[in-house]
Short mmCIF file of C-alpha atoms in Angstrom, two decimals:
data_model
loop_
_atom_site.label_atom_id
_atom_site.label_comp_id
_atom_site.label_asym_id
_atom_site.label_seq_id
_atom_site.Cartn_x
_atom_site.Cartn_y
_atom_site.Cartn_z
CA MET W 19 47.76 -85.42 116.77
CA VAL W 20 51.08 -83.55 116.47
CA PRO W 21 53.66 -82.51 119.12
CA TYR W 22 53.13 -78.85 119.94
CA PHE W 23 56.71 -77.94 119.04
CA ALA W 24 56.23 -79.34 115.52
CA LEU W 25 53.17 -77.23 114.70
CA ASP W 26 53.19 -74.43 112.17
CA LYS W 27 52.22 -71.35 114.19
CA ASN W 28 50.59 -69.76 111.13
CA ALA W 29 48.22 -72.68 110.50
CA PRO W 30 48.52 -75.22 113.33
CA LEU W 31 45.21 -77.05 112.90
CA SER W 32 45.49 -77.39 109.12
CA GLN W 33 49.02 -78.71 109.40
CA ALA W 34 47.99 -81.20 112.08
CA PHE W 35 45.38 -82.66 109.75
CA LYS W 36 47.85 -82.77 106.85
CA VAL W 37 50.48 -84.59 108.90
CA ASN W 38 47.89 -87.24 109.72
CA GLY W 39 46.81 -87.57 106.09
CA VAL W 40 43.38 -85.95 106.51
CA HIS W 41 43.81 -83.44 103.71
CA TRP W 42 40.10 -82.80 103.18
CA ALA W 43 39.76 -81.63 106.80
CA ALA W 44 42.81 -79.39 106.40
CA ASP W 45 41.17 -77.77 103.35
CA ILE W 46 37.93 -77.18 105.28
CA VAL W 47 39.84 -75.56 108.14
CA ALA W 48 41.77 -73.34 105.73
CA ILE W 49 38.59 -72.22 103.96
CA GLY W 50 36.93 -71.56 107.30
CA SER W 51 39.89 -69.47 108.45
CA VAL W 52 39.82 -67.30 105.34
CA THR W 53 36.03 -66.89 105.58
CA THR W 54 36.22 -65.96 109.24
CA LEU W 55 38.97 -63.40 108.68
CA THR W 56 36.96 -61.85 105.84
CA ALA W 57 33.79 -61.70 107.93
CA THR W 58 35.65 -60.20 110.90
CA THR W 59 37.24 -57.55 108.72
CA LEU W 60 33.88 -56.69 107.18
CA CYS W 61 32.23 -56.40 110.60
CA SER W 62 35.00 -54.07 111.74
CA LEU W 63 34.68 -51.90 108.64
CA LEU W 64 30.92 -51.67 109.17
CA GLY W 65 31.08 -51.19 112.93
CA GLN W 66 33.72 -48.46 113.17
CA PRO W 67 31.77 -45.87 111.13
CA ARG W 68 28.79 -46.37 113.45
CA ILE W 69 31.01 -45.74 116.46
CA PHE W 70 32.15 -42.53 114.79
CA LEU W 71 28.48 -41.72 114.09
CA ARG W 72 27.55 -42.01 117.77
CA MET W 73 30.59 -40.03 118.87
CA SER W 74 29.78 -37.33 116.32
CA LYS W 75 26.19 -37.03 117.50
CA ASP W 76 27.47 -36.71 121.07
CA GLY W 77 29.72 -33.87 119.93
CA LEU W 78 32.96 -35.75 120.58
CA PHE W 79 33.93 -36.15 116.92
CA TYR W 80 33.64 -34.10 113.74
CA LYS W 81 30.13 -33.46 112.43
CA ASN W 82 30.85 -34.90 108.99
CA PHE W 83 30.90 -38.38 110.54
CA SER W 84 27.23 -38.04 111.50
CA ARG W 85 26.15 -37.55 107.88
CA ILE W 86 23.63 -40.20 106.78
CA HIS W 87 23.12 -41.28 103.18
CA PRO W 88 19.64 -40.08 102.10
CA LYS W 89 18.81 -43.33 100.31
CA TYR W 90 20.58 -46.11 102.26
CA ASN W 91 20.49 -44.49 105.74
CA THR W 92 24.12 -45.43 106.38
CA PRO W 93 27.02 -43.27 107.65
CA VAL W 94 28.51 -42.80 104.21
CA PHE W 95 31.31 -40.37 105.11
CA GLY W 96 32.55 -42.45 108.02
CA THR W 97 32.41 -45.63 105.95
CA ILE W 98 34.53 -44.10 103.18
CA VAL W 99 37.11 -42.68 105.59
CA THR W 100 37.33 -45.93 107.56
CA GLY W 101 37.76 -47.96 104.37
CA LEU W 102 40.48 -45.69 103.01
CA VAL W 103 42.46 -45.60 106.26
CA SER W 104 42.17 -49.38 106.68
CA ALA W 105 43.33 -49.93 103.10
CA LEU W 106 46.35 -47.67 103.59
CA LEU W 107 47.33 -49.42 106.83
CA ALA W 108 46.99 -52.84 105.21
CA PHE W 109 49.07 -51.70 102.23
CA PHE W 110 51.97 -50.14 104.11
CA LEU W 111 52.20 -52.33 107.25
CA ASP W 112 53.08 -55.99 107.58
CA ILE W 113 50.85 -58.50 109.35
CA ASP W 114 52.96 -58.60 112.53
CA THR W 115 52.77 -54.82 112.95
CA LEU W 116 49.00 -54.87 112.41
CA ALA W 117 48.62 -57.70 114.92
CA ASP W 118 50.58 -55.73 117.52
CA MET W 119 48.44 -52.65 116.90
CA ILE W 120 45.24 -54.66 117.35
CA SER W 121 46.54 -56.36 120.49
CA ILE W 122 47.73 -53.19 122.16
CA GLY W 123 44.55 -51.32 121.25
CA THR W 124 42.40 -54.10 122.69
CA LEU W 125 44.40 -54.20 125.92
CA LEU W 126 44.14 -50.42 126.26
CA ALA W 127 40.36 -50.62 125.78
CA PHE W 128 40.13 -53.31 128.47
CA ASN W 129 42.15 -51.10 130.80
CA MET W 130 39.77 -48.22 130.19
CA VAL W 131 36.83 -50.48 131.05
CA CYS W 132 38.49 -51.51 134.33
CA VAL W 133 39.15 -47.89 135.26
CA GLY W 134 35.65 -46.92 134.17
CA VAL W 135 34.11 -49.46 136.54
CA LEU W 136 36.03 -47.89 139.42
CA VAL W 137 35.06 -44.35 138.43
CA LEU W 138 31.36 -45.24 138.15
CA ARG W 139 31.27 -47.27 141.35
CA TYR W 140 32.88 -44.61 143.58
CA PRO W 141 30.99 -41.31 143.26
CA THR W 142 32.68 -38.08 144.29
CA SER W 143 29.41 -36.87 145.79
CA SER W 144 29.66 -39.26 148.74
CA ASN W 145 33.42 -39.83 148.98
CA GLY W 146 34.90 -36.48 148.02
CA LYS W 147 38.11 -36.39 145.98
CA LEU W 148 39.67 -39.46 147.59
CA PRO W 149 38.40 -42.11 145.08
CA SER W 150 39.78 -40.21 142.08
CA ARG W 151 43.16 -39.89 143.76
CA LEU W 152 43.26 -43.57 144.69
CA ILE W 153 42.28 -44.60 141.15
CA ALA W 154 44.98 -42.31 139.74
CA LEU W 155 47.50 -43.89 142.11
CA VAL W 156 46.57 -47.41 140.94
CA VAL W 157 46.85 -46.40 137.27
CA PHE W 158 50.18 -44.70 137.90
CA GLY W 159 51.41 -47.75 139.84
CA SER W 160 50.57 -50.15 137.02
CA LEU W 161 52.21 -47.95 134.37
CA PHE W 162 55.29 -47.26 136.48
CA THR W 163 55.69 -50.97 137.19
CA GLY W 164 55.47 -51.67 133.46
CA CYS W 165 58.17 -49.09 132.77
CA LEU W 166 60.42 -50.74 135.35
CA TYR W 167 59.80 -54.08 133.65
CA ILE W 168 60.88 -52.66 130.29
CA ALA W 169 63.94 -51.09 131.91
CA GLY W 170 65.06 -54.58 132.90
CA VAL W 171 65.06 -54.18 136.68
CA PRO W 172 64.95 -57.40 138.75
CA ASN W 173 61.56 -59.07 139.00
CA TRP W 174 61.36 -58.71 142.78
CA LEU W 175 61.94 -54.96 142.51
CA TYR W 176 59.20 -54.02 140.05
CA MET W 177 56.76 -56.42 141.73
CA THR W 178 57.49 -54.83 145.10
CA VAL W 179 57.01 -51.34 143.70
CA GLY W 180 53.72 -52.38 142.11
CA CYS W 181 52.45 -53.85 145.37
CA VAL W 182 53.48 -50.80 147.40
CA LEU W 183 51.69 -48.44 145.01
CA CYS W 184 48.57 -50.46 144.17
CA VAL W 185 47.69 -52.70 147.12
CA PRO W 186 47.18 -50.01 149.81
CA ALA W 187 45.12 -47.88 147.42
CA THR W 188 42.95 -50.87 146.48
CA VAL W 189 42.38 -51.87 150.09
CA ARG W 190 41.49 -48.28 150.99
CA MET W 191 38.95 -48.14 148.15
CA ALA W 192 37.31 -51.31 149.46
CA PHE W 193 36.20 -49.40 152.56
CA LEU W 194 34.69 -46.47 150.66
CA HIS W 195 31.02 -46.09 149.86
CA GLN W 196 30.00 -47.54 146.49
CA ASP W 197 27.08 -46.67 144.27
CA ALA W 198 24.60 -49.50 143.90
CA PRO W 199 25.54 -51.47 140.76
CA ALA W 200 23.13 -51.57 137.84
CA ASP W 201 20.57 -54.36 137.75
CA THR W 202 21.50 -55.29 134.19
CA PHE W 203 25.15 -56.12 134.86
CA ARG W 204 27.17 -56.22 138.04
CA THR W 205 30.94 -56.41 138.36
CA PRO W 206 31.72 -58.53 141.43
CA PHE W 207 34.40 -57.91 144.06
CA VAL W 208 34.95 -54.24 143.29
CA PRO W 209 37.60 -52.79 143.54
CA PHE W 210 39.68 -55.99 143.50
CA PHE W 211 38.56 -57.40 140.13
CA PRO W 212 38.95 -54.11 138.20
CA VAL W 213 42.38 -53.46 139.72
CA LEU W 214 43.47 -57.03 139.01
CA GLY W 215 42.26 -56.67 135.42
CA LEU W 216 44.15 -53.40 135.10
CA LEU W 217 47.38 -54.96 136.34
CA ILE W 218 47.10 -58.06 134.13
CA ASN W 219 46.25 -56.07 131.01
CA THR W 220 49.09 -53.64 131.67
CA TYR W 221 51.50 -56.54 132.13
CA LEU W 222 50.41 -58.05 128.79
CA LEU W 223 50.60 -54.63 127.16
CA PHE W 224 54.22 -54.18 128.18
CA GLN W 225 55.04 -57.63 126.78
CA LEU W 226 54.70 -56.17 123.30
CA THR W 227 57.53 -54.52 121.40
CA ILE W 228 58.81 -51.02 122.01
CA ASP W 229 57.68 -50.06 118.51
CA ALA W 230 54.12 -51.12 119.37
CA LEU W 231 54.20 -48.98 122.52
CA LEU W 232 55.49 -45.99 120.55
CA ARG W 233 52.71 -46.41 117.99
CA LEU W 234 50.22 -46.54 120.86
CA LEU W 235 51.58 -43.24 122.19
CA VAL W 236 51.21 -41.68 118.74
CA TRP W 237 47.61 -42.87 118.33
CA THR W 238 46.76 -41.82 121.88
CA ALA W 239 48.28 -38.37 121.30
CA ILE W 240 46.22 -37.96 118.12
CA GLY W 241 43.02 -38.99 119.90
CA LEU W 242 43.76 -36.76 122.86
CA GLY W 243 44.49 -33.88 120.53
CA ILE W 244 41.12 -34.32 118.79
CA TYR W 245 39.36 -34.44 122.15
CA LEU W 246 41.10 -31.38 123.59
CA THR W 247 40.72 -29.25 120.46
CA TYR W 248 37.23 -30.34 119.40
CA GLY W 249 35.45 -32.88 121.59
CA ILE W 250 35.68 -31.15 124.96
CA LYS W 251 34.20 -27.95 123.52
CA ASN W 252 31.37 -29.61 121.59
CA SER W 253 30.50 -32.45 123.97
CA GLY W 254 26.87 -32.83 124.98
CA LEU W 255 27.96 -32.98 128.60
CA ASN W 256 29.88 -29.75 128.24
CA SER W 257 26.83 -28.02 126.82
CA ARG W 258 25.03 -28.81 130.08
CA SER W 259 27.90 -27.24 132.06
CA THR W 260 28.73 -30.46 133.87
CA MET W 261 32.10 -31.40 132.38
CA LYS W 262 34.17 -28.72 134.10
CA GLN W 263 32.36 -29.30 137.37
CA TYR W 264 33.04 -33.04 137.13
CA PHE W 265 36.78 -32.53 136.74
CA TYR W 266 36.79 -29.96 139.52
CA ASP W 267 34.95 -32.30 141.89
CA SER W 268 37.22 -35.21 141.00
CA PHE W 269 40.59 -33.56 141.48
#
C-alpha cells in the first residue's frame, strides 16, 4: 500500500489508508486504536490493585492494600493509590518516557520468569548449592555482557565474554537432575530455552536509553527496599520458618 519508509510511525495503518484515498477505513482504524488504548489502560488500572491485594494477603505488601470495600467487594485503597500514581506519571512524563518504562518493566518481568523456571526446575534438595551458583553465573554473565555493550566495546569482545560466562554454566545445568515439570504447563528444552530467553531479553533491555535503565534501577531499589524492610518479615513463607532455610540451602 505504502513504502515502509514513507509511513508515519505514530499511525502507520491509518496513514496508509489515507494515502490510498480510503478515508473511512482510516477513521475506523483511528477509532479502534483510541478504544483499544482506553481499554488497555482501564484493564491495567483494575488489574494492578488486585496484584497488590494478593501480595498484601501474602504479607509481601502493606496491609492497607488488602482492604476490601464493604459494599462493592473491591480493593478500594489499592485502586485509589494506583489511579493517583498513574495520573501523576501521565501528567509529568511524556509518552516516550512512559513507553520506555513499560518496555523495560516488561523485559525485566520476562527475565524473572526465565530465571524462575530455572530455580523451580533445579531443586537444591537433590543438587545441592550448584544450581543456584550456576543460575547466578548466567544472570551475572548476561548483565555483565550488557554493560560491556553499553560501554561500546567491540561486538566480538562482549559476545565472547557472554559465551564464556553463560555457555559452560548452561551446559553443566543440562546434566543436573531436574524436578518433573507440572502437568499443566511444561517449558521445553530446559535450561537452554530459559537461558536463551534471558539473554535475548537482556539484550533488548540494554537497547533502551541510559535514562530508562537509571529509572529501572530506581524502581528496583524502591521495590527491594519495601521487600527488605517489610515483605521479608511479614511473608507467609517466613512465618513458616522456610525463607531463611531456603536462602541458606541455595547459597
